[in-house]
PDB file of C-alpha atoms in Angstrom:
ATOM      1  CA  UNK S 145       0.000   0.000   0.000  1.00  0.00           C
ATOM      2  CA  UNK S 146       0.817   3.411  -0.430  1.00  0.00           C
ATOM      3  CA  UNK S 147      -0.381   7.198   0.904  1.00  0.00           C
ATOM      4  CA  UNK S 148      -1.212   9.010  -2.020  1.00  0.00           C
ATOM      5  CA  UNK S 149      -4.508   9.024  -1.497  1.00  0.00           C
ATOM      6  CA  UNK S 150      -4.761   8.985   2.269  1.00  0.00           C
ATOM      7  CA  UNK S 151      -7.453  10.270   3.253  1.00  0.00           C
ATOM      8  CA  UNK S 152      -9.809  10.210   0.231  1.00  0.00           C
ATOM      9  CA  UNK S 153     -13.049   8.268  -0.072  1.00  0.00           C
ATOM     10  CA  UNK S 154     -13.972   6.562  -3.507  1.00  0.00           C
ATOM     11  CA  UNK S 155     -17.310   4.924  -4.335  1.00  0.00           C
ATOM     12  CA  UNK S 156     -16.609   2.119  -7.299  1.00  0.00           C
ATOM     13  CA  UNK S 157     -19.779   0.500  -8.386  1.00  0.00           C
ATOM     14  CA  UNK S 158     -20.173  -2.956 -10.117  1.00  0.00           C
ATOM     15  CA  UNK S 159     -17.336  -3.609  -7.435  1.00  0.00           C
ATOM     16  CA  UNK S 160     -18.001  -7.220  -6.886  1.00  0.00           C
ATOM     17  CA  UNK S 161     -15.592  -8.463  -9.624  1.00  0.00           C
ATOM     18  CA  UNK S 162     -14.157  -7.969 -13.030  1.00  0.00           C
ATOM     19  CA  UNK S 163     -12.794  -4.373 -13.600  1.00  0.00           C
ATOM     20  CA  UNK S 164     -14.479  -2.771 -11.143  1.00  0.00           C
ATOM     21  CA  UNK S 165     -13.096  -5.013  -8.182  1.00  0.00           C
ATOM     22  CA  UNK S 166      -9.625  -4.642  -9.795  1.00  0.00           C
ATOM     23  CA  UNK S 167     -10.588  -0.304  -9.651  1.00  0.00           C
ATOM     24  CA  UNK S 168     -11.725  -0.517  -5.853  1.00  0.00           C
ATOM     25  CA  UNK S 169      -8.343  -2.944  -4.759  1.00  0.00           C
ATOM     26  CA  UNK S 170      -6.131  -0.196  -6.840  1.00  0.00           C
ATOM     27  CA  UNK S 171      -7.212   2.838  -5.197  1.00  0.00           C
ATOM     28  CA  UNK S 172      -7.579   1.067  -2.053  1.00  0.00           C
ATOM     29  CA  UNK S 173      -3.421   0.204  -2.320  1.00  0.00           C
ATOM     30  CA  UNK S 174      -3.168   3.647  -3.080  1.00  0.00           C
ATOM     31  CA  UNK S 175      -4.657   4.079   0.606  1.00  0.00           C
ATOM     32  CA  UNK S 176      -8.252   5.117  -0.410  1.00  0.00           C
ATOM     33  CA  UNK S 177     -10.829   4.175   1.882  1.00  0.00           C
ATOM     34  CA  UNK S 178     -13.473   2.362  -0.538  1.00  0.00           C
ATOM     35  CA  UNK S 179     -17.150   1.801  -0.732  1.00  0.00           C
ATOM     36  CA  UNK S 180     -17.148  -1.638  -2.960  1.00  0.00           C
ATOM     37  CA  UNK S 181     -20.837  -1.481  -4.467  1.00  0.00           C
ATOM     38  CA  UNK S 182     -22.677  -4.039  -6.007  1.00  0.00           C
ATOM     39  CA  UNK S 183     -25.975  -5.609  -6.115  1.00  0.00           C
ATOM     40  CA  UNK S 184     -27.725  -6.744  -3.224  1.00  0.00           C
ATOM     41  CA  UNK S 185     -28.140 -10.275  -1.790  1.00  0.00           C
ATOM     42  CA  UNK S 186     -31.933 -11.669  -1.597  1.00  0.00           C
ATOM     43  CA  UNK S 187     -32.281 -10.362   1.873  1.00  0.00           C
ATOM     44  CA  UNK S 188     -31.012  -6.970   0.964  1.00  0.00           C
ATOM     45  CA  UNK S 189     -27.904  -7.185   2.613  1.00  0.00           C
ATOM     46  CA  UNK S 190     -24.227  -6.679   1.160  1.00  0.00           C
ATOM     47  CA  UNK S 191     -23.909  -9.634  -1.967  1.00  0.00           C
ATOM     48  CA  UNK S 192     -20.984 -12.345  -1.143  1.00  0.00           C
ATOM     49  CA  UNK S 193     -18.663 -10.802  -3.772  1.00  0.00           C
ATOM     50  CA  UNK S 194     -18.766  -7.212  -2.744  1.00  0.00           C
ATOM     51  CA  UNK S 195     -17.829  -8.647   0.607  1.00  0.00           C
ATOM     52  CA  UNK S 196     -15.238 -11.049  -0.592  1.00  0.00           C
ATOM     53  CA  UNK S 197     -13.884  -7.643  -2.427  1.00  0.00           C
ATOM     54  CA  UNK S 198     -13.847  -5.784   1.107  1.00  0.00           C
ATOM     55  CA  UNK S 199     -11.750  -8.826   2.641  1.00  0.00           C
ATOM     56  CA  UNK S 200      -9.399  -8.838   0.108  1.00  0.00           C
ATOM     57  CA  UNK S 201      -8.804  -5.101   0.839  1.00  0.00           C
ATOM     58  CA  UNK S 202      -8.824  -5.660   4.670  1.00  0.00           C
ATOM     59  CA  UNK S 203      -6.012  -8.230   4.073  1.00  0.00           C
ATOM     60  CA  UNK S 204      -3.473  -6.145   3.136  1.00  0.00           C
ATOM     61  CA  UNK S 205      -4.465  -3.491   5.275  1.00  0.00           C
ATOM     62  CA  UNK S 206      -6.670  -1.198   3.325  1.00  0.00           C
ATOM     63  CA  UNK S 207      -9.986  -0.248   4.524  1.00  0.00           C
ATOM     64  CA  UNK S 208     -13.331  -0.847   2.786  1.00  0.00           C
ATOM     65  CA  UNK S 209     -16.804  -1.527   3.327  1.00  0.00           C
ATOM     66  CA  UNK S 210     -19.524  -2.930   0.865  1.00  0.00           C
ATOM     67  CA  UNK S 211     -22.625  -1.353   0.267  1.00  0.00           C
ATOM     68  CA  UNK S 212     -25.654  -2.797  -1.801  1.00  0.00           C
ATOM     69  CA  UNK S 213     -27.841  -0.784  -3.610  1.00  0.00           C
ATOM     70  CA  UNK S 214     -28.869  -0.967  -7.397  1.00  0.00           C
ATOM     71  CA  UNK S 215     -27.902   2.190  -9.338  1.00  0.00           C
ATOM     72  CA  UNK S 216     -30.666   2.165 -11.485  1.00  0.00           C
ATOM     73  CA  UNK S 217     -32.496   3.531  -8.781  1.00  0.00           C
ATOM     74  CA  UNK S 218     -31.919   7.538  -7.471  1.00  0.00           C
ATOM     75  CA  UNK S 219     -33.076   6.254  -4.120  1.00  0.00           C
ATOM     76  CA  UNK S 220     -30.967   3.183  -3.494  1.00  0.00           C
ATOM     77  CA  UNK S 221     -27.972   5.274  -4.466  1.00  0.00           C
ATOM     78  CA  UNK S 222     -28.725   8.649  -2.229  1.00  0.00           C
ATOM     79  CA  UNK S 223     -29.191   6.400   0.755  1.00  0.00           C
ATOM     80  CA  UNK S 224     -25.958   4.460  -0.054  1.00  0.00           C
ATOM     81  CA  UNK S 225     -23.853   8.174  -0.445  1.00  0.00           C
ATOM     82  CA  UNK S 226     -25.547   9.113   2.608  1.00  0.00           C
ATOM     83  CA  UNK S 227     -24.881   5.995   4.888  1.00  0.00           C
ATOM     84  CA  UNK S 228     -20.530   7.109   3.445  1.00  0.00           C
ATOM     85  CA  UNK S 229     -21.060  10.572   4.369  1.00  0.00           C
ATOM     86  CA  UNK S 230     -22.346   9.488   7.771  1.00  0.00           C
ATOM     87  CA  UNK S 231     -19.316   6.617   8.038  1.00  0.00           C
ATOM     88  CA  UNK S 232     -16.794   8.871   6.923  1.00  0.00           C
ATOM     89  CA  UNK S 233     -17.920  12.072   6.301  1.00  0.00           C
ATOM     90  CA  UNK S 234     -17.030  12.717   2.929  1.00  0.00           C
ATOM     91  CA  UNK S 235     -16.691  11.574  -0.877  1.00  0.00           C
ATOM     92  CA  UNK S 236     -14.105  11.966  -2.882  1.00  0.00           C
ATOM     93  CA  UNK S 237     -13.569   9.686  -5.944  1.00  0.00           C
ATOM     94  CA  UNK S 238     -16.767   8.202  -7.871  1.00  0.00           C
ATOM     95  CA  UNK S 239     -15.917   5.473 -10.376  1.00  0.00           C
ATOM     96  CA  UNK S 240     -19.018   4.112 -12.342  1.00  0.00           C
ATOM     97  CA  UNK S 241     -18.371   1.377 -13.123  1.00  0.00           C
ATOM     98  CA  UNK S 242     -21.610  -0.890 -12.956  1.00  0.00           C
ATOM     99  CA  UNK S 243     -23.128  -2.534 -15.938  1.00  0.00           C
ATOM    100  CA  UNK S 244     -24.651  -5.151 -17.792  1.00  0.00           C
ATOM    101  CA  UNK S 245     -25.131  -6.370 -20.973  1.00  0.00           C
ATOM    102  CA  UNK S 246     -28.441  -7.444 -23.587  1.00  0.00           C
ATOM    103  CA  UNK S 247     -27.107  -7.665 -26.674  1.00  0.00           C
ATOM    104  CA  UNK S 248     -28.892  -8.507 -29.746  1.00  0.00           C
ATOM    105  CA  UNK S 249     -29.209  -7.723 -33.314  1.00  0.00           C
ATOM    106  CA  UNK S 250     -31.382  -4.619 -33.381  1.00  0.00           C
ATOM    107  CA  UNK S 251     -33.710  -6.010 -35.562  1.00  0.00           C
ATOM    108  CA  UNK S 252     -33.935  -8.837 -32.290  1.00  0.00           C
ATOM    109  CA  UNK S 253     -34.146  -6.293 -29.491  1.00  0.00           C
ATOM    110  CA  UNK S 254     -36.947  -6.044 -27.307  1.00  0.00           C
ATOM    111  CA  UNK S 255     -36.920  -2.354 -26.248  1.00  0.00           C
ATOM    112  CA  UNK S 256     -37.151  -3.589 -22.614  1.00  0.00           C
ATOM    113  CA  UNK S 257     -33.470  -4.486 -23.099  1.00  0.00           C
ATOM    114  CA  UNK S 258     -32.684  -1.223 -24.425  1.00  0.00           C
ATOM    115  CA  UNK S 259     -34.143   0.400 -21.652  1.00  0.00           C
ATOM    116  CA  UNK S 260     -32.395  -1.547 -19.059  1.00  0.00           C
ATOM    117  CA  UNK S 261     -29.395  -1.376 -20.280  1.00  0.00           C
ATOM    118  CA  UNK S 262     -29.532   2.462 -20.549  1.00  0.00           C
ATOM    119  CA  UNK S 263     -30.747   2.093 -16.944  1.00  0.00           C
ATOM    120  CA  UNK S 264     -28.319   1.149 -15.604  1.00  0.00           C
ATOM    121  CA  UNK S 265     -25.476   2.451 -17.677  1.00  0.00           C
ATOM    122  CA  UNK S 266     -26.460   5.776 -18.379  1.00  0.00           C
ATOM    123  CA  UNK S 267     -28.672   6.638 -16.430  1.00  0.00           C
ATOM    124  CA  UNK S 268     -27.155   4.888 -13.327  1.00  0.00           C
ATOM    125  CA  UNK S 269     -24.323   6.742 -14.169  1.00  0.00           C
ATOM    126  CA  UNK S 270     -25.834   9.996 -13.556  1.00  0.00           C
ATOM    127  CA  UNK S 271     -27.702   8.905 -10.814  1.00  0.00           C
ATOM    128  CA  UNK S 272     -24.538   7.977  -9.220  1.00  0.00           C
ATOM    129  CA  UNK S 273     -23.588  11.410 -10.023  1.00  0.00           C
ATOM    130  CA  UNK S 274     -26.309  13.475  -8.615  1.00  0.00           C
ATOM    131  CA  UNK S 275     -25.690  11.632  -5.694  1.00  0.00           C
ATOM    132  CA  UNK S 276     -22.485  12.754  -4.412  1.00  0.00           C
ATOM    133  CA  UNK S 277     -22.120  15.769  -6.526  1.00  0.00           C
ATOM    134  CA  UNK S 278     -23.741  18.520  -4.034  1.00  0.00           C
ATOM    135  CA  UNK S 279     -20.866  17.056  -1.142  1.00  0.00           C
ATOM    136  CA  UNK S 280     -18.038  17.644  -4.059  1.00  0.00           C
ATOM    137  CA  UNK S 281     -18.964  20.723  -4.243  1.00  0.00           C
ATOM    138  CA  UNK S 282     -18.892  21.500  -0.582  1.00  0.00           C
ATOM    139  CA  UNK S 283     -15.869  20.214   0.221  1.00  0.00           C
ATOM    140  CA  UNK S 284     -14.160  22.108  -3.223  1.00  0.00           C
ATOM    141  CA  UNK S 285     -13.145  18.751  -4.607  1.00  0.00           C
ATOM    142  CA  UNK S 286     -14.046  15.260  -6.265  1.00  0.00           C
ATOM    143  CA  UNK S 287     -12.935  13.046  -9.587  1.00  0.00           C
ATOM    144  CA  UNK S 288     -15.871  11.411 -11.127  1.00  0.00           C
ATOM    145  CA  UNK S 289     -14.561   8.437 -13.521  1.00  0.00           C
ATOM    146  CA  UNK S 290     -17.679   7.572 -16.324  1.00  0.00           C
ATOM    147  CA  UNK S 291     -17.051   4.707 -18.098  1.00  0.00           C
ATOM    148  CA  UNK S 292     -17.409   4.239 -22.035  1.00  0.00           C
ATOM    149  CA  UNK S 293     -16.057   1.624 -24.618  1.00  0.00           C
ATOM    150  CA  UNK S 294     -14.876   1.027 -27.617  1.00  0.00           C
ATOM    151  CA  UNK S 295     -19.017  -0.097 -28.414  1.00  0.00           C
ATOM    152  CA  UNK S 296     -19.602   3.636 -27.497  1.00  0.00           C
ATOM    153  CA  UNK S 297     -17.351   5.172 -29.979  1.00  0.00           C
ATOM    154  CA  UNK S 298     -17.256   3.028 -32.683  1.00  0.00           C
ATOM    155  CA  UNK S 299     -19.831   0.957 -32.717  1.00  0.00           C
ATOM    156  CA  UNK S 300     -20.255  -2.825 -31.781  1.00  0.00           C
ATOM    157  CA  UNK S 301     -22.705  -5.383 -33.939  1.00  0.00           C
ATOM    158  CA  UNK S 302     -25.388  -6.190 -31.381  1.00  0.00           C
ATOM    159  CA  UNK S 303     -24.974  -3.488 -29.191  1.00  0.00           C
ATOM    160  CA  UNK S 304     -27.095  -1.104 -30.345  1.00  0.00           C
ATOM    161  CA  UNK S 305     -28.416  -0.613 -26.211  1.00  0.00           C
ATOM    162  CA  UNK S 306     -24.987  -0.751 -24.799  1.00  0.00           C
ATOM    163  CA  UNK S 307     -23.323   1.354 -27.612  1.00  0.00           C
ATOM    164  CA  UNK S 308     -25.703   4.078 -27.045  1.00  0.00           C
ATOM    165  CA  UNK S 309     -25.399   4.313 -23.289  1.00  0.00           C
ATOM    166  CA  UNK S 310     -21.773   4.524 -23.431  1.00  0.00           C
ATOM    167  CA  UNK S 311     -21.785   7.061 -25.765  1.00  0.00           C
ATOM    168  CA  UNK S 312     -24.232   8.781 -23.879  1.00  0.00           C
ATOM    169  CA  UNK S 313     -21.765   9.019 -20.857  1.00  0.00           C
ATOM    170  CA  UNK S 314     -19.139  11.835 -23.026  1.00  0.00           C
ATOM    171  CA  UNK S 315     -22.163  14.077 -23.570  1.00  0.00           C
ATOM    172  CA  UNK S 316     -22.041  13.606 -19.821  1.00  0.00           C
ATOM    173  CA  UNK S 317     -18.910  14.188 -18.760  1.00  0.00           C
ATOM    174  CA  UNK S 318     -18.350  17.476 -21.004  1.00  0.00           C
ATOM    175  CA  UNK S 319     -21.233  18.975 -19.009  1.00  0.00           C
ATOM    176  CA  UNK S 320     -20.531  17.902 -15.748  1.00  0.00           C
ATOM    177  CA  UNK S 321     -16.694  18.825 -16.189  1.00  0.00           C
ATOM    178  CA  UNK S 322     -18.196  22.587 -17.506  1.00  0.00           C
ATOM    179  CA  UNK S 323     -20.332  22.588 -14.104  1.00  0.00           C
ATOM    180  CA  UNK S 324     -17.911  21.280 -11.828  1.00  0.00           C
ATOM    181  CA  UNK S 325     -14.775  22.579 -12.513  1.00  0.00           C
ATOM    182  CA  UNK S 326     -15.206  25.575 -10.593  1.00  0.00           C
ATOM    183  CA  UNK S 327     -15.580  23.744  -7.777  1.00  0.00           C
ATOM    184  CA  UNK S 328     -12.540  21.370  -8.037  1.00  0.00           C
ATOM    185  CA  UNK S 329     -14.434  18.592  -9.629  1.00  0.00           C
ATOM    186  CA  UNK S 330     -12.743  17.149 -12.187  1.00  0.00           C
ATOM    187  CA  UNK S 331     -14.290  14.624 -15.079  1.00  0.00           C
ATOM    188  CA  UNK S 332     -13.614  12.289 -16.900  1.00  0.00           C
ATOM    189  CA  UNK S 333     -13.864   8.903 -19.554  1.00  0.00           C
ATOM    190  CA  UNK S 334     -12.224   5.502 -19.205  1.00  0.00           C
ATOM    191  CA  UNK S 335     -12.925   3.796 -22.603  1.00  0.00           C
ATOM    192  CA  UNK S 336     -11.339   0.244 -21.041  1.00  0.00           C
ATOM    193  CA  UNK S 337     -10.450  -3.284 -23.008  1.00  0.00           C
ATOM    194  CA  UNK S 338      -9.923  -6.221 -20.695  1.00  0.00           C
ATOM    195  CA  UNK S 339     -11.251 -10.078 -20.591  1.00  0.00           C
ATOM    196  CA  UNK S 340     -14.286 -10.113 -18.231  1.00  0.00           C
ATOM    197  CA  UNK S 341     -17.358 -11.642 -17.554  1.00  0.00           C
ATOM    198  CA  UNK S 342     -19.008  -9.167 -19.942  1.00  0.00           C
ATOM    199  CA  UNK S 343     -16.513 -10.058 -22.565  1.00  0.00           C
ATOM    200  CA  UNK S 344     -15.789 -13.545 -22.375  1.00  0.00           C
ATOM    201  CA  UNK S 345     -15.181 -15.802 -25.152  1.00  0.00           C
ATOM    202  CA  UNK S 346     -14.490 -12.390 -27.091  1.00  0.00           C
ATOM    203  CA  UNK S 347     -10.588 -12.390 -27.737  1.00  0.00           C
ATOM    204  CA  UNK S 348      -7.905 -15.945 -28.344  1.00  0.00           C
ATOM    205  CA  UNK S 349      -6.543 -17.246 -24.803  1.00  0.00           C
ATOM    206  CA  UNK S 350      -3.019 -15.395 -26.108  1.00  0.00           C
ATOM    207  CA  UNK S 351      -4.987 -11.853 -26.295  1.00  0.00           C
ATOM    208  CA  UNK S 352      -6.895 -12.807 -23.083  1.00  0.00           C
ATOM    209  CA  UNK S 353      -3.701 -13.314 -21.139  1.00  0.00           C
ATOM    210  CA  UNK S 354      -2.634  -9.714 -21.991  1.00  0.00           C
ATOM    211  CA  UNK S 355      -6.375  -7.943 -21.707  1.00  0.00           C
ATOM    212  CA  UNK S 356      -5.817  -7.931 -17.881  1.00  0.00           C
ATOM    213  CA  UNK S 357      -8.759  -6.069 -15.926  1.00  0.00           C
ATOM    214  CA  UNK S 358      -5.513  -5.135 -13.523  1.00  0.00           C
ATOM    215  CA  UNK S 359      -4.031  -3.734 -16.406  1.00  0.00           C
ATOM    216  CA  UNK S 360      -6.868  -1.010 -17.010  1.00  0.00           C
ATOM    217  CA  UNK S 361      -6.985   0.088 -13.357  1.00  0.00           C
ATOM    218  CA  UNK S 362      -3.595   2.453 -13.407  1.00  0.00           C
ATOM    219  CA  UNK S 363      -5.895   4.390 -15.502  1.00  0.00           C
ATOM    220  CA  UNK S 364      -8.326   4.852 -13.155  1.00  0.00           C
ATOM    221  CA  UNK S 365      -6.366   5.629 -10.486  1.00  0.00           C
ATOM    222  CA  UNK S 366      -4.465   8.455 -12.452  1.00  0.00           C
ATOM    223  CA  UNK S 367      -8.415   9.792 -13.265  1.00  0.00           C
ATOM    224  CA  UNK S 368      -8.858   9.903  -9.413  1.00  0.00           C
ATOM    225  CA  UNK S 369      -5.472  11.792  -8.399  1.00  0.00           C
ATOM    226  CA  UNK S 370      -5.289  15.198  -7.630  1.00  0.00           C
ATOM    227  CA  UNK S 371      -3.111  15.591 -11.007  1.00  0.00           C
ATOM    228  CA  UNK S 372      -6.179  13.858 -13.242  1.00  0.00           C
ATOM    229  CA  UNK S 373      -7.033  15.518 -16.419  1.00  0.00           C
ATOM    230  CA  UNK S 374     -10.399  17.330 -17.060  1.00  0.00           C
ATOM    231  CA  UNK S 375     -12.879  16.229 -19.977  1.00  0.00           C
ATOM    232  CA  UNK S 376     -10.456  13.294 -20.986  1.00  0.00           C
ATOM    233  CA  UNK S 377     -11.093  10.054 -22.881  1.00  0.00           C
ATOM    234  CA  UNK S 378      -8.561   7.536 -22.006  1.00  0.00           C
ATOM    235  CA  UNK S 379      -8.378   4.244 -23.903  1.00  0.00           C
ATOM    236  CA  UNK S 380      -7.106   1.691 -21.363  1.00  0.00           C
ATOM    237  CA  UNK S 381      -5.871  -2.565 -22.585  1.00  0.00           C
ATOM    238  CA  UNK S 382      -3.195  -4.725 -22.437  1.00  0.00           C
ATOM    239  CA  UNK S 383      -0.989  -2.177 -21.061  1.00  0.00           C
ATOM    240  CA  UNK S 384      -1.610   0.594 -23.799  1.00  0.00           C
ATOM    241  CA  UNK S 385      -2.984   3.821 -22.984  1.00  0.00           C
ATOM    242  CA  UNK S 386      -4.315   6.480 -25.493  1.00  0.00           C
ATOM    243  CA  UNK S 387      -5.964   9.713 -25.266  1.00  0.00           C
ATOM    244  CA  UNK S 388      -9.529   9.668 -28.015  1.00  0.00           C
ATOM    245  CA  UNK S 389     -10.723  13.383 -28.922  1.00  0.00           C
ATOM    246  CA  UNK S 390     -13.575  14.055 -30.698  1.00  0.00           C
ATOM    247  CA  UNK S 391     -12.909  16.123 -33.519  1.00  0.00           C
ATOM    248  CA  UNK S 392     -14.742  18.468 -36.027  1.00  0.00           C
ATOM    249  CA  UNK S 393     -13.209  19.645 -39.683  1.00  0.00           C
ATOM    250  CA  UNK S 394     -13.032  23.634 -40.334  1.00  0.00           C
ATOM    251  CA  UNK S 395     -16.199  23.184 -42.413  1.00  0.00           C
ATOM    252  CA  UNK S 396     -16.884  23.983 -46.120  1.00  0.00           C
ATOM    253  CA  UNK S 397     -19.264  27.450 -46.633  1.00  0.00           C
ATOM    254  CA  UNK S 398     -21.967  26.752 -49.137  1.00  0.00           C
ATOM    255  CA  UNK S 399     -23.768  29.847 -50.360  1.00  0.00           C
ATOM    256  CA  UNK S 400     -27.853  29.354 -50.269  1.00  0.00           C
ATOM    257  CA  UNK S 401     -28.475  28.815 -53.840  1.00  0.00           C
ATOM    258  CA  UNK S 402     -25.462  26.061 -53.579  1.00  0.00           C
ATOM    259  CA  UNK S 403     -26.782  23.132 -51.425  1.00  0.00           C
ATOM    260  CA  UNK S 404     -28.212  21.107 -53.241  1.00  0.00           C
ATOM    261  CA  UNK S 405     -27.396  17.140 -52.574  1.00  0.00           C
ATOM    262  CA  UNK S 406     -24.884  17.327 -55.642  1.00  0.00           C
ATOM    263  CA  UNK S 407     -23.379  20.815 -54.323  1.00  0.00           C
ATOM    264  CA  UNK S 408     -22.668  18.811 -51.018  1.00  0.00           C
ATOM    265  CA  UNK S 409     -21.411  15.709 -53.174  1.00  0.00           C
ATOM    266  CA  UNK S 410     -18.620  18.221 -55.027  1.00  0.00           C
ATOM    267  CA  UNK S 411     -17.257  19.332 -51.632  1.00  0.00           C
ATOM    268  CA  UNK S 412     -17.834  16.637 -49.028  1.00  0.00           C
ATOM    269  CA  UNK S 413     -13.943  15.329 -49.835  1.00  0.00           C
ATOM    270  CA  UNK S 414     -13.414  19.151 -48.682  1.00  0.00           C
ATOM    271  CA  UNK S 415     -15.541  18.527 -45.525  1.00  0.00           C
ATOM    272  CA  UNK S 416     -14.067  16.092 -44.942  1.00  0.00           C
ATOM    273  CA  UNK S 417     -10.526  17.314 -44.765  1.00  0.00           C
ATOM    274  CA  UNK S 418      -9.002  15.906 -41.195  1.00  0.00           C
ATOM    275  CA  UNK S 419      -6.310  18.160 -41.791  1.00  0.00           C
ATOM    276  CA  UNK S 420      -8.805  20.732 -40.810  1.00  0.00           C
ATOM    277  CA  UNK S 421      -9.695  19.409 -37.777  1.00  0.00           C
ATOM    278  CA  UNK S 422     -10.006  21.364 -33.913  1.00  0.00           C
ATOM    279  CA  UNK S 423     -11.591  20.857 -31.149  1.00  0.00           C
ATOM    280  CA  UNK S 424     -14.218  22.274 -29.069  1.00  0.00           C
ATOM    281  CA  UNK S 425     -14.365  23.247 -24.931  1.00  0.00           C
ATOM    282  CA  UNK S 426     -18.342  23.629 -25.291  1.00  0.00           C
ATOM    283  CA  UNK S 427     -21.396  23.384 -27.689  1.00  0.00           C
ATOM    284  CA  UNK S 428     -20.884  27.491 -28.012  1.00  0.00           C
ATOM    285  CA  UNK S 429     -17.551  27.160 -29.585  1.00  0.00           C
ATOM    286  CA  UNK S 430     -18.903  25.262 -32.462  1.00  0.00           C
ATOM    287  CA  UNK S 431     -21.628  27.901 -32.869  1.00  0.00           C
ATOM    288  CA  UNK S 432     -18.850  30.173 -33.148  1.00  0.00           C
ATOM    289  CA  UNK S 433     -16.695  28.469 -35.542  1.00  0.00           C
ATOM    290  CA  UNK S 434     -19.844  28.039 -37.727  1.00  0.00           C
ATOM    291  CA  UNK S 435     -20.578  31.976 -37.509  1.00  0.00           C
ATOM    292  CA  UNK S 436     -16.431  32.658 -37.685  1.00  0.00           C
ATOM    293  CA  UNK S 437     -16.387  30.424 -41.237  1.00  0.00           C
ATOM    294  CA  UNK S 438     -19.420  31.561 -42.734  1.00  0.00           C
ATOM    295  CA  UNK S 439     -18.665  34.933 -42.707  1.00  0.00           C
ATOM    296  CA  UNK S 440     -14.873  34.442 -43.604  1.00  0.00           C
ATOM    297  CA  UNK S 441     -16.740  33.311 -47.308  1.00  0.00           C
ATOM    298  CA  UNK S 442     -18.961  35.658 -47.140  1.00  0.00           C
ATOM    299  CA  UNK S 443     -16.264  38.467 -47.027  1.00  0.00           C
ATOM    300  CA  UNK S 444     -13.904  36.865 -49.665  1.00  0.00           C
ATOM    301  CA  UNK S 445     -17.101  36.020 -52.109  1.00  0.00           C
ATOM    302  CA  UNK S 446     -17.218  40.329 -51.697  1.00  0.00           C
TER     303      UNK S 446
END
């Protein structure tokens, strides 16, 4: 263990194995004291894995307790933030982490499973979120950690549900990161490859043996630190990290009388011109690089 991050309190849900176990023993090394979250058992008590997490931590000296409650729900998750705050009086890192999976062709999907799976992803995401964001703010600091994937950015066959949640979670994290920086919150994207239970049978035993959950988790525990990025996307397998923006080109003017489908046909190579490319720090920049563009060709046309 070590005492970077003595002191601090992080929530990891879906805690009870797979990445988000190998997330909660990580930052507990790092000396975190952490809330392992998971589902409930039938009685409503702590599940056997979350607890078998929380022993694991307790065995090399860390400090952790588990702490049912499905995210899907606002309620289950407000009590679970406020039963911390009462244990130890503050929150401090918030990795989401739960999640399931329903895939099917779309053409297959009941919409049940799409809603579910948004449940629980997305939207459990920001009810995670809401949660603990007013005590961030109090206390002037917090890292929230939302998780994406590679279905999220570039789509998966089958995963129409799942692909859209994750996606769903960078709209989110721009907007909380505009919100919260002021306030010392920083937030941002894990986008992570590793053999799980969710991914099983996915990748040869050779590519398994490298796609490590513990290999992703160094990630998250930079994303937690006091030096973690803001607004960040960070690709995490096999020991390879990356950095994913989302881009826009510098745009092609077309004059009113001039877009037509052909018109956009004879410059789309134009529009498409990666060369041009820049990014964006909110929705309002765009606006203004539309406006900035438009009237560059406006004044050159005379």
């Amino acid at each position: 263990m070590t005492s970077e991050f003595a002191g601090r309190v992080a929530i990891v849900t879906g805690a009870g194995a797979g990445l988000g176990r190998c997330h909660a023993l990580a930052l507990a090394r790092a000396g975190a004291r952490v809330v392992v979250n998971d589902m409930a058992a039938a009685d409503g008590a702590a599940g056997e894995a979350a607890r078998s997490v929380v022993r694991e931590i307790m065995a090399f000296g860390g400090e952790a307790v588990a702490e049912p409650a499905d995210v899907s729900s606002f309620a289950a998750v407000e009590a679970m933030v406020e039963r911390v705050i009462a244990r130890w009086g503050r929150v401090d890192i918030l990795v989401n982490n739960a999640g399931i999976l329903r895939d099917r062709s779309f053409a297959r999907m009941e919409m049940a499973d799409f809603d579910r799976v948004v449940a629980v992803h997305l939207s459990g995401s920001a009810n995670c979120c809401r949660a603990v964001w007013e005590a961030m703010r109090r206390q002037g600091y917090g890292r929230i950690v939302l998780t994406t994937s590679c279905s999220g950015l570039y789509g998966n066959f089958g995963q129409a549900n799942y692909a859209a949640a994750k996606t769903g979670m960078i709209g989110l994290m721009t907007t909380l990161q505009q919100e919260g920086s002021k306030h010392g919150i920083r937030v941002n994207c894990l986008s992570p490859l590793a053999t799980t239970g969710m991914t099983e049978g996915l990748f040869t035993a050779e590519d398994a043996i490298r796609l490590t959950p513990e290999a992703v988790s160094p990630a998250v525990v930079f994303m937690a630190s006091e030096v973690a990025p803001e607004k960040t996307i960070i690709g995490a397998g096999a020991g390879v990290y990356s950095v994913v923006h989302v881009v826009e080109t510098g745009g092609v003017y077309l004059p009113p009388e001039a877009r037509s489908p052909a018109d956009f046909r004879a410059v789309f190579a134009q529009m498409s011109d990666i060369s041009t490319a820049r990014t964006f720090n909110t929705g309002f920049d765009q606006a203004a690089g539309f406006i900035a563009t438009a009237n560059r060709a406006r004044a050159l046309a005379g």
